[in-house]
Structure formats: C-alpha cells, structure tokens
Amino acid sequence: MQDGGKGFDLFFVAMARWQLGEKDRASQLYDQGAAWTRKNQPSNRELQAVQLEANALLHGSAQTRR
C-alpha cells in the first residue's frame, strides 16, 4: 500500500461507521477523507479506489463526491 494512511483510515472508518448505523458520523469522516486526499494524495490510485468504494456505500454511486 502506498502512502496515504490517514486518507485510507478515514475512508475505512467511515465505511465501518455506516455499517454500524452511524450515518452522520460516517458522512463526516468520508468528507474529511476526501478533503485530506485532495490536499495530500490527489493522484494516489489505491486511495482513489478506496474512496470510490466508500462513496458507493455511503452515497450509492461509483463517482467521487466533490
């Protein structure tokens, strides 16, 4: 796995919170992960893939939320 640890963490915890029914907290964490990714690792393909997975779970879409 490439650098981008904080972004990965935020997306994975967002997905876990969503599964636990903590929808608002999951959305907050997703937004933090998206902001962190844009600022720190915008071209990290592995991180983008995890963001797409989180987005699909939280928002029902395979496109990134901006």
PDB file with one MODEL, atoms N, CA, C and O in Angstrom:
MODEL        1
ATOM      1  N   MET A   1       0.851  -1.179   0.000  1.00  0.00           N
ATOM      2  CA  MET A   1       0.000   0.000   0.000  1.00  0.00           C
ATOM      3  C   MET A   1       0.891   1.234   0.000  1.00  0.00           C
ATOM      4  O   MET A   1       1.874   1.294   0.738  1.00  0.00           O
ATOM      5  N   GLN A   2       0.557   2.197  -0.809  1.00  0.00           N
ATOM      6  CA  GLN A   2       1.330   3.428  -0.897  1.00  0.00           C
ATOM      7  C   GLN A   2       1.002   4.343   0.272  1.00  0.00           C
ATOM      8  O   GLN A   2       0.124   4.051   1.084  1.00  0.00           O
ATOM      9  N   ASP A   3       1.730   5.465   0.340  1.00  0.00           N
ATOM     10  CA  ASP A   3       1.411   6.473   1.352  1.00  0.00           C
ATOM     11  C   ASP A   3      -0.038   6.900   1.180  1.00  0.00           C
ATOM     12  O   ASP A   3      -0.642   6.687   0.129  1.00  0.00           O
ATOM     13  N   GLY A   4      -0.576   7.495   2.208  1.00  0.00           N
ATOM     14  CA  GLY A   4      -1.978   7.909   2.178  1.00  0.00           C
ATOM     15  C   GLY A   4      -2.712   7.327   3.356  1.00  0.00           C
ATOM     16  O   GLY A   4      -3.941   7.253   3.366  1.00  0.00           O
ATOM     17  N   GLY A   5      -1.943   6.910   4.362  1.00  0.00           N
ATOM     18  CA  GLY A   5      -2.506   6.225   5.517  1.00  0.00           C
ATOM     19  C   GLY A   5      -3.678   6.920   6.160  1.00  0.00           C
ATOM     20  O   GLY A   5      -4.682   6.274   6.460  1.00  0.00           O
ATOM     21  N   LYS A   6      -3.583   8.227   6.382  1.00  0.00           N
ATOM     22  CA  LYS A   6      -4.691   8.918   7.036  1.00  0.00           C
ATOM     23  C   LYS A   6      -5.940   8.889   6.161  1.00  0.00           C
ATOM     24  O   LYS A   6      -7.047   8.701   6.665  1.00  0.00           O
ATOM     25  N   GLY A   7      -5.772   9.071   4.874  1.00  0.00           N
ATOM     26  CA  GLY A   7      -6.914   9.003   3.968  1.00  0.00           C
ATOM     27  C   GLY A   7      -7.564   7.632   3.984  1.00  0.00           C
ATOM     28  O   GLY A   7      -8.788   7.516   4.060  1.00  0.00           O
ATOM     29  N   PHE A   8      -6.734   6.586   3.911  1.00  0.00           N
ATOM     30  CA  PHE A   8      -7.264   5.223   3.982  1.00  0.00           C
ATOM     31  C   PHE A   8      -8.032   5.023   5.279  1.00  0.00           C
ATOM     32  O   PHE A   8      -9.149   4.506   5.280  1.00  0.00           O
ATOM     33  N   ASP A   9      -7.419   5.439   6.385  1.00  0.00           N
ATOM     34  CA  ASP A   9      -8.058   5.271   7.695  1.00  0.00           C
ATOM     35  C   ASP A   9      -9.425   5.941   7.730  1.00  0.00           C
ATOM     36  O   ASP A   9     -10.402   5.345   8.185  1.00  0.00           O
ATOM     37  N   LEU A  10      -9.493   7.174   7.251  1.00  0.00           N
ATOM     38  CA  LEU A  10     -10.756   7.908   7.289  1.00  0.00           C
ATOM     39  C   LEU A  10     -11.833   7.214   6.460  1.00  0.00           C
ATOM     40  O   LEU A  10     -12.980   7.116   6.897  1.00  0.00           O
ATOM     41  N   PHE A  11     -11.481   6.735   5.277  1.00  0.00           N
ATOM     42  CA  PHE A  11     -12.472   6.061   4.435  1.00  0.00           C
ATOM     43  C   PHE A  11     -12.918   4.734   5.039  1.00  0.00           C
ATOM     44  O   PHE A  11     -14.107   4.413   5.017  1.00  0.00           O
ATOM     45  N   PHE A  12     -11.978   3.961   5.577  1.00  0.00           N
ATOM     46  CA  PHE A  12     -12.357   2.671   6.162  1.00  0.00           C
ATOM     47  C   PHE A  12     -13.208   2.848   7.413  1.00  0.00           C
ATOM     48  O   PHE A  12     -14.174   2.113   7.616  1.00  0.00           O
ATOM     49  N   VAL A  13     -12.855   3.816   8.250  1.00  0.00           N
ATOM     50  CA  VAL A  13     -13.662   4.056   9.453  1.00  0.00           C
ATOM     51  C   VAL A  13     -15.037   4.590   9.052  1.00  0.00           C
ATOM     52  O   VAL A  13     -16.038   4.253   9.685  1.00  0.00           O
ATOM     53  N   ALA A  14     -15.096   5.413   8.013  1.00  0.00           N
ATOM     54  CA  ALA A  14     -16.394   5.900   7.524  1.00  0.00           C
ATOM     55  C   ALA A  14     -17.282   4.733   7.104  1.00  0.00           C
ATOM     56  O   ALA A  14     -18.470   4.705   7.423  1.00  0.00           O
ATOM     57  N   MET A  15     -16.702   3.770   6.386  1.00  0.00           N
ATOM     58  CA  MET A  15     -17.498   2.616   5.959  1.00  0.00           C
ATOM     59  C   MET A  15     -17.949   1.775   7.150  1.00  0.00           C
ATOM     60  O   MET A  15     -19.073   1.274   7.172  1.00  0.00           O
ATOM     61  N   ALA A  16     -17.077   1.624   8.133  1.00  0.00           N
ATOM     62  CA  ALA A  16     -17.445   0.855   9.332  1.00  0.00           C
ATOM     63  C   ALA A  16     -18.567   1.549  10.100  1.00  0.00           C
ATOM     64  O   ALA A  16     -19.524   0.906  10.532  1.00  0.00           O
ATOM     65  N   ARG A  17     -18.444   2.860  10.265  1.00  0.00           N
ATOM     66  CA  ARG A  17     -19.487   3.608  10.975  1.00  0.00           C
ATOM     67  C   ARG A  17     -20.821   3.507  10.245  1.00  0.00           C
ATOM     68  O   ARG A  17     -21.869   3.377  10.877  1.00  0.00           O
ATOM     69  N   TRP A  18     -20.782   3.566   8.922  1.00  0.00           N
ATOM     70  CA  TRP A  18     -22.004   3.434   8.122  1.00  0.00           C
ATOM     71  C   TRP A  18     -22.680   2.097   8.405  1.00  0.00           C
ATOM     72  O   TRP A  18     -23.893   2.029   8.599  1.00  0.00           O
ATOM     73  N   GLN A  19     -21.876   1.036   8.425  1.00  0.00           N
ATOM     74  CA  GLN A  19     -22.412  -0.301   8.682  1.00  0.00           C
ATOM     75  C   GLN A  19     -22.990  -0.416  10.089  1.00  0.00           C
ATOM     76  O   GLN A  19     -23.891  -1.221  10.326  1.00  0.00           O
ATOM     77  N   LEU A  20     -22.479   0.380  11.018  1.00  0.00           N
ATOM     78  CA  LEU A  20     -22.985   0.380  12.393  1.00  0.00           C
ATOM     79  C   LEU A  20     -24.209   1.275  12.565  1.00  0.00           C
ATOM     80  O   LEU A  20     -24.766   1.369  13.659  1.00  0.00           O
ATOM     81  N   GLY A  21     -24.624   1.928  11.487  1.00  0.00           N
ATOM     82  CA  GLY A  21     -25.799   2.787  11.543  1.00  0.00           C
ATOM     83  C   GLY A  21     -25.503   4.222  11.923  1.00  0.00           C
ATOM     84  O   GLY A  21     -26.428   5.007  12.128  1.00  0.00           O
ATOM     85  N   GLU A  22     -24.235   4.579  12.023  1.00  0.00           N
ATOM     86  CA  GLU A  22     -23.832   5.942  12.393  1.00  0.00           C
ATOM     87  C   GLU A  22     -23.635   6.763  11.117  1.00  0.00           C
ATOM     88  O   GLU A  22     -22.517   7.145  10.770  1.00  0.00           O
ATOM     89  N   LYS A  23     -24.743   7.024  10.435  1.00  0.00           N
ATOM     90  CA  LYS A  23     -24.709   7.632   9.108  1.00  0.00           C
ATOM     91  C   LYS A  23     -24.102   9.039   9.097  1.00  0.00           C
ATOM     92  O   LYS A  23     -23.300   9.356   8.219  1.00  0.00           O
ATOM     93  N   ASP A  24     -24.476   9.878  10.058  1.00  0.00           N
ATOM     94  CA  ASP A  24     -23.946  11.243  10.085  1.00  0.00           C
ATOM     95  C   ASP A  24     -22.438  11.247  10.305  1.00  0.00           C
ATOM     96  O   ASP A  24     -21.706  11.965   9.624  1.00  0.00           O
ATOM     97  N   ARG A  25     -21.979  10.442  11.257  1.00  0.00           N
ATOM     98  CA  ARG A  25     -20.540  10.377  11.540  1.00  0.00           C
ATOM     99  C   ARG A  25     -19.797   9.802  10.343  1.00  0.00           C
ATOM    100  O   ARG A  25     -18.699  10.254  10.017  1.00  0.00           O
ATOM    101  N   ALA A  26     -20.383   8.815   9.692  1.00  0.00           N
ATOM    102  CA  ALA A  26     -19.766   8.228   8.506  1.00  0.00           C
ATOM    103  C   ALA A  26     -19.592   9.279   7.409  1.00  0.00           C
ATOM    104  O   ALA A  26     -18.547   9.337   6.761  1.00  0.00           O
ATOM    105  N   SER A  27     -20.602  10.096   7.207  1.00  0.00           N
ATOM    106  CA  SER A  27     -20.522  11.148   6.188  1.00  0.00           C
ATOM    107  C   SER A  27     -19.452  12.175   6.533  1.00  0.00           C
ATOM    108  O   SER A  27     -18.727  12.636   5.652  1.00  0.00           O
ATOM    109  N   GLN A  28     -19.350  12.532   7.805  1.00  0.00           N
ATOM    110  CA  GLN A  28     -18.309  13.470   8.238  1.00  0.00           C
ATOM    111  C   GLN A  28     -16.918  12.902   7.957  1.00  0.00           C
ATOM    112  O   GLN A  28     -16.047  13.597   7.435  1.00  0.00           O
ATOM    113  N   LEU A  29     -16.724  11.645   8.304  1.00  0.00           N
ATOM    114  CA  LEU A  29     -15.424  11.008   8.089  1.00  0.00           C
ATOM    115  C   LEU A  29     -15.106  10.889   6.605  1.00  0.00           C
ATOM    116  O   LEU A  29     -13.963  11.091   6.193  1.00  0.00           O
ATOM    117  N   TYR A  30     -16.111  10.562   5.805  1.00  0.00           N
ATOM    118  CA  TYR A  30     -15.903  10.495   4.356  1.00  0.00           C
ATOM    119  C   TYR A  30     -15.453  11.863   3.828  1.00  0.00           C
ATOM    120  O   TYR A  30     -14.499  11.953   3.056  1.00  0.00           O
ATOM    121  N   ASP A  31     -16.142  12.915   4.248  1.00  0.00           N
ATOM    122  CA  ASP A  31     -15.790  14.261   3.794  1.00  0.00           C
ATOM    123  C   ASP A  31     -14.378  14.641   4.222  1.00  0.00           C
ATOM    124  O   ASP A  31     -13.647  15.268   3.455  1.00  0.00           O
ATOM    125  N   GLN A  32     -13.987  14.268   5.439  1.00  0.00           N
ATOM    126  CA  GLN A  32     -12.621  14.532   5.910  1.00  0.00           C
ATOM    127  C   GLN A  32     -11.607  13.768   5.052  1.00  0.00           C
ATOM    128  O   GLN A  32     -10.565  14.305   4.678  1.00  0.00           O
ATOM    129  N   GLY A  33     -11.930  12.516   4.750  1.00  0.00           N
ATOM    130  CA  GLY A  33     -11.042  11.718   3.907  1.00  0.00           C
ATOM    131  C   GLY A  33     -10.907  12.298   2.508  1.00  0.00           C
ATOM    132  O   GLY A  33      -9.813  12.322   1.944  1.00  0.00           O
ATOM    133  N   ALA A  34     -12.010  12.760   1.953  1.00  0.00           N
ATOM    134  CA  ALA A  34     -11.977  13.357   0.616  1.00  0.00           C
ATOM    135  C   ALA A  34     -11.137  14.630   0.612  1.00  0.00           C
ATOM    136  O   ALA A  34     -10.348  14.851  -0.307  1.00  0.00           O
ATOM    137  N   ALA A  35     -11.301  15.467   1.632  1.00  0.00           N
ATOM    138  CA  ALA A  35     -10.519  16.701   1.728  1.00  0.00           C
ATOM    139  C   ALA A  35      -9.038  16.382   1.908  1.00  0.00           C
ATOM    140  O   ALA A  35      -8.183  17.002   1.274  1.00  0.00           O
ATOM    141  N   TRP A  36      -8.736  15.416   2.773  1.00  0.00           N
ATOM    142  CA  TRP A  36      -7.344  15.032   3.009  1.00  0.00           C
ATOM    143  C   TRP A  36      -6.719  14.519   1.717  1.00  0.00           C
ATOM    144  O   TRP A  36      -5.580  14.856   1.394  1.00  0.00           O
ATOM    145  N   THR A  37      -7.466  13.706   0.984  1.00  0.00           N
ATOM    146  CA  THR A  37      -6.966  13.133  -0.261  1.00  0.00           C
ATOM    147  C   THR A  37      -6.689  14.221  -1.292  1.00  0.00           C
ATOM    148  O   THR A  37      -5.637  14.216  -1.932  1.00  0.00           O
ATOM    149  N   ARG A  38      -7.618  15.145  -1.454  1.00  0.00           N
ATOM    150  CA  ARG A  38      -7.418  16.246  -2.415  1.00  0.00           C
ATOM    151  C   ARG A  38      -6.164  17.038  -2.090  1.00  0.00           C
ATOM    152  O   ARG A  38      -5.428  17.438  -2.993  1.00  0.00           O
ATOM    153  N   LYS A  39      -5.915  17.267  -0.805  1.00  0.00           N
ATOM    154  CA  LYS A  39      -4.782  18.091  -0.384  1.00  0.00           C
ATOM    155  C   LYS A  39      -3.455  17.338  -0.420  1.00  0.00           C
ATOM    156  O   LYS A  39      -2.434  17.902  -0.812  1.00  0.00           O
ATOM    157  N   ASN A  40      -3.463  16.075  -0.018  1.00  0.00           N
ATOM    158  CA  ASN A  40      -2.211  15.370   0.226  1.00  0.00           C
ATOM    159  C   ASN A  40      -1.838  14.277  -0.770  1.00  0.00           C
ATOM    160  O   ASN A  40      -0.653  14.049  -1.014  1.00  0.00           O
ATOM    161  N   GLN A  41      -2.807  13.609  -1.339  1.00  0.00           N
ATOM    162  CA  GLN A  41      -2.528  12.467  -2.219  1.00  0.00           C
ATOM    163  C   GLN A  41      -3.501  12.422  -3.404  1.00  0.00           C
ATOM    164  O   GLN A  41      -4.125  11.387  -3.637  1.00  0.00           O
ATOM    165  N   PRO A  42      -3.644  13.508  -4.148  1.00  0.00           N
ATOM    166  CA  PRO A  42      -4.671  13.540  -5.192  1.00  0.00           C
ATOM    167  C   PRO A  42      -4.459  12.541  -6.333  1.00  0.00           C
ATOM    168  O   PRO A  42      -5.410  12.233  -7.052  1.00  0.00           O
ATOM    169  N   SER A  43      -3.239  12.029  -6.516  1.00  0.00           N
ATOM    170  CA  SER A  43      -3.007  11.095  -7.623  1.00  0.00           C
ATOM    171  C   SER A  43      -2.730   9.664  -7.150  1.00  0.00           C
ATOM    172  O   SER A  43      -2.258   8.836  -7.930  1.00  0.00           O
ATOM    173  N   ASN A  44      -3.016   9.372  -5.896  1.00  0.00           N
ATOM    174  CA  ASN A  44      -2.805   8.033  -5.345  1.00  0.00           C
ATOM    175  C   ASN A  44      -3.957   7.129  -5.793  1.00  0.00           C
ATOM    176  O   ASN A  44      -5.079   7.263  -5.306  1.00  0.00           O
ATOM    177  N   ARG A  45      -3.681   6.221  -6.710  1.00  0.00           N
ATOM    178  CA  ARG A  45      -4.735   5.381  -7.306  1.00  0.00           C
ATOM    179  C   ARG A  45      -5.360   4.416  -6.304  1.00  0.00           C
ATOM    180  O   ARG A  45      -6.565   4.169  -6.358  1.00  0.00           O
ATOM    181  N   GLU A  46      -4.565   3.871  -5.395  1.00  0.00           N
ATOM    182  CA  GLU A  46      -5.127   2.963  -4.393  1.00  0.00           C
ATOM    183  C   GLU A  46      -6.091   3.716  -3.480  1.00  0.00           C
ATOM    184  O   GLU A  46      -7.158   3.209  -3.134  1.00  0.00           O
ATOM    185  N   LEU A  47      -5.707   4.913  -3.101  1.00  0.00           N
ATOM    186  CA  LEU A  47      -6.559   5.732  -2.249  1.00  0.00           C
ATOM    187  C   LEU A  47      -7.830   6.135  -2.989  1.00  0.00           C
ATOM    188  O   LEU A  47      -8.912   6.153  -2.401  1.00  0.00           O
ATOM    189  N   GLN A  48      -7.706   6.456  -4.268  1.00  0.00           N
ATOM    190  CA  GLN A  48      -8.887   6.784  -5.067  1.00  0.00           C
ATOM    191  C   GLN A  48      -9.847   5.600  -5.139  1.00  0.00           C
ATOM    192  O   GLN A  48     -11.064   5.782  -5.098  1.00  0.00           O
ATOM    193  N   ALA A  49      -9.306   4.392  -5.245  1.00  0.00           N
ATOM    194  CA  ALA A  49     -10.154   3.198  -5.304  1.00  0.00           C
ATOM    195  C   ALA A  49     -10.927   3.002  -4.004  1.00  0.00           C
ATOM    196  O   ALA A  49     -12.105   2.646  -4.024  1.00  0.00           O
ATOM    197  N   VAL A  50     -10.259   3.235  -2.872  1.00  0.00           N
ATOM    198  CA  VAL A  50     -10.936   3.105  -1.582  1.00  0.00           C
ATOM    199  C   VAL A  50     -11.983   4.203  -1.437  1.00  0.00           C
ATOM    200  O   VAL A  50     -13.064   3.964  -0.898  1.00  0.00           O
ATOM    201  N   GLN A  51     -11.669   5.402  -1.914  1.00  0.00           N
ATOM    202  CA  GLN A  51     -12.649   6.490  -1.859  1.00  0.00           C
ATOM    203  C   GLN A  51     -13.881   6.131  -2.687  1.00  0.00           C
ATOM    204  O   GLN A  51     -15.008   6.382  -2.258  1.00  0.00           O
ATOM    205  N   LEU A  52     -13.680   5.551  -3.857  1.00  0.00           N
ATOM    206  CA  LEU A  52     -14.819   5.141  -4.689  1.00  0.00           C
ATOM    207  C   LEU A  52     -15.670   4.093  -3.982  1.00  0.00           C
ATOM    208  O   LEU A  52     -16.898   4.133  -4.051  1.00  0.00           O
ATOM    209  N   GLU A  53     -15.013   3.156  -3.302  1.00  0.00           N
ATOM    210  CA  GLU A  53     -15.747   2.128  -2.564  1.00  0.00           C
ATOM    211  C   GLU A  53     -16.568   2.750  -1.435  1.00  0.00           C
ATOM    212  O   GLU A  53     -17.733   2.403  -1.243  1.00  0.00           O
ATOM    213  N   ALA A  54     -15.954   3.669  -0.691  1.00  0.00           N
ATOM    214  CA  ALA A  54     -16.669   4.342   0.398  1.00  0.00           C
ATOM    215  C   ALA A  54     -17.827   5.163  -0.157  1.00  0.00           C
ATOM    216  O   ALA A  54     -18.921   5.171   0.407  1.00  0.00           O
ATOM    217  N   ASN A  55     -17.579   5.844  -1.255  1.00  0.00           N
ATOM    218  CA  ASN A  55     -18.622   6.659  -1.870  1.00  0.00           C
ATOM    219  C   ASN A  55     -19.805   5.798  -2.307  1.00  0.00           C
ATOM    220  O   ASN A  55     -20.961   6.175  -2.118  1.00  0.00           O
ATOM    221  N   ALA A  56     -19.506   4.648  -2.888  1.00  0.00           N
ATOM    222  CA  ALA A  56     -20.578   3.752  -3.331  1.00  0.00           C
ATOM    223  C   ALA A  56     -21.427   3.285  -2.154  1.00  0.00           C
ATOM    224  O   ALA A  56     -22.650   3.196  -2.265  1.00  0.00           O
ATOM    225  N   LEU A  57     -20.788   2.987  -1.034  1.00  0.00           N
ATOM    226  CA  LEU A  57     -21.528   2.543   0.143  1.00  0.00           C
ATOM    227  C   LEU A  57     -22.367   3.677   0.730  1.00  0.00           C
ATOM    228  O   LEU A  57     -23.553   3.497   1.006  1.00  0.00           O
ATOM    229  N   LEU A  58     -21.753   4.841   0.920  1.00  0.00           N
ATOM    230  CA  LEU A  58     -22.428   5.946   1.595  1.00  0.00           C
ATOM    231  C   LEU A  58     -23.424   6.678   0.706  1.00  0.00           C
ATOM    232  O   LEU A  58     -24.449   7.164   1.184  1.00  0.00           O
ATOM    233  N   HIS A  59     -23.127   6.754  -0.573  1.00  0.00           N
ATOM    234  CA  HIS A  59     -23.938   7.592  -1.452  1.00  0.00           C
ATOM    235  C   HIS A  59     -24.576   6.832  -2.607  1.00  0.00           C
ATOM    236  O   HIS A  59     -25.297   7.416  -3.416  1.00  0.00           O
ATOM    237  N   GLY A  60     -24.315   5.538  -2.685  1.00  0.00           N
ATOM    238  CA  GLY A  60     -24.931   4.722  -3.723  1.00  0.00           C
ATOM    239  C   GLY A  60     -24.461   5.037  -5.119  1.00  0.00           C
ATOM    240  O   GLY A  60     -25.205   4.847  -6.081  1.00  0.00           O
ATOM    241  N   SER A  61     -23.230   5.519  -5.248  1.00  0.00           N
ATOM    242  CA  SER A  61     -22.706   5.902  -6.548  1.00  0.00           C
ATOM    243  C   SER A  61     -21.245   5.513  -6.632  1.00  0.00           C
ATOM    244  O   SER A  61     -20.544   5.489  -5.620  1.00  0.00           O
ATOM    245  N   ALA A  62     -20.787   5.211  -7.827  1.00  0.00           N
ATOM    246  CA  ALA A  62     -19.376   4.886  -8.023  1.00  0.00           C
ATOM    247  C   ALA A  62     -18.560   6.112  -8.395  1.00  0.00           C
ATOM    248  O   ALA A  62     -17.369   5.988  -8.683  1.00  0.00           O
ATOM    249  N   GLN A  63     -19.166   7.289  -8.398  1.00  0.00           N
ATOM    250  CA  GLN A  63     -18.437   8.507  -8.723  1.00  0.00           C
ATOM    251  C   GLN A  63     -18.071   9.226  -7.444  1.00  0.00           C
ATOM    252  O   GLN A  63     -18.833   9.221  -6.477  1.00  0.00           O
ATOM    253  N   THR A  64     -16.887   9.854  -7.443  1.00  0.00           N
ATOM    254  CA  THR A  64     -16.446  10.558  -6.245  1.00  0.00           C
ATOM    255  C   THR A  64     -17.290  11.790  -6.006  1.00  0.00           C
ATOM    256  O   THR A  64     -17.736  12.457  -6.940  1.00  0.00           O
ATOM    257  N   ARG A  65     -17.493  12.072  -4.757  1.00  0.00           N
ATOM    258  CA  ARG A  65     -18.227  13.268  -4.346  1.00  0.00           C
ATOM    259  C   ARG A  65     -17.221  14.390  -4.194  1.00  0.00           C
ATOM    260  O   ARG A  65     -16.154  14.188  -3.616  1.00  0.00           O
ATOM    261  N   ARG A  66     -17.537  15.543  -4.693  1.00  0.00           N
ATOM    262  CA  ARG A  66     -16.597  16.679  -4.616  1.00  0.00           C
ATOM    263  C   ARG A  66     -17.116  17.745  -3.703  1.00  0.00           C
ATOM    264  O   ARG A  66     -16.461  18.771  -3.518  1.00  0.00           O
TER     265      ARG A  66
ENDMDL
END
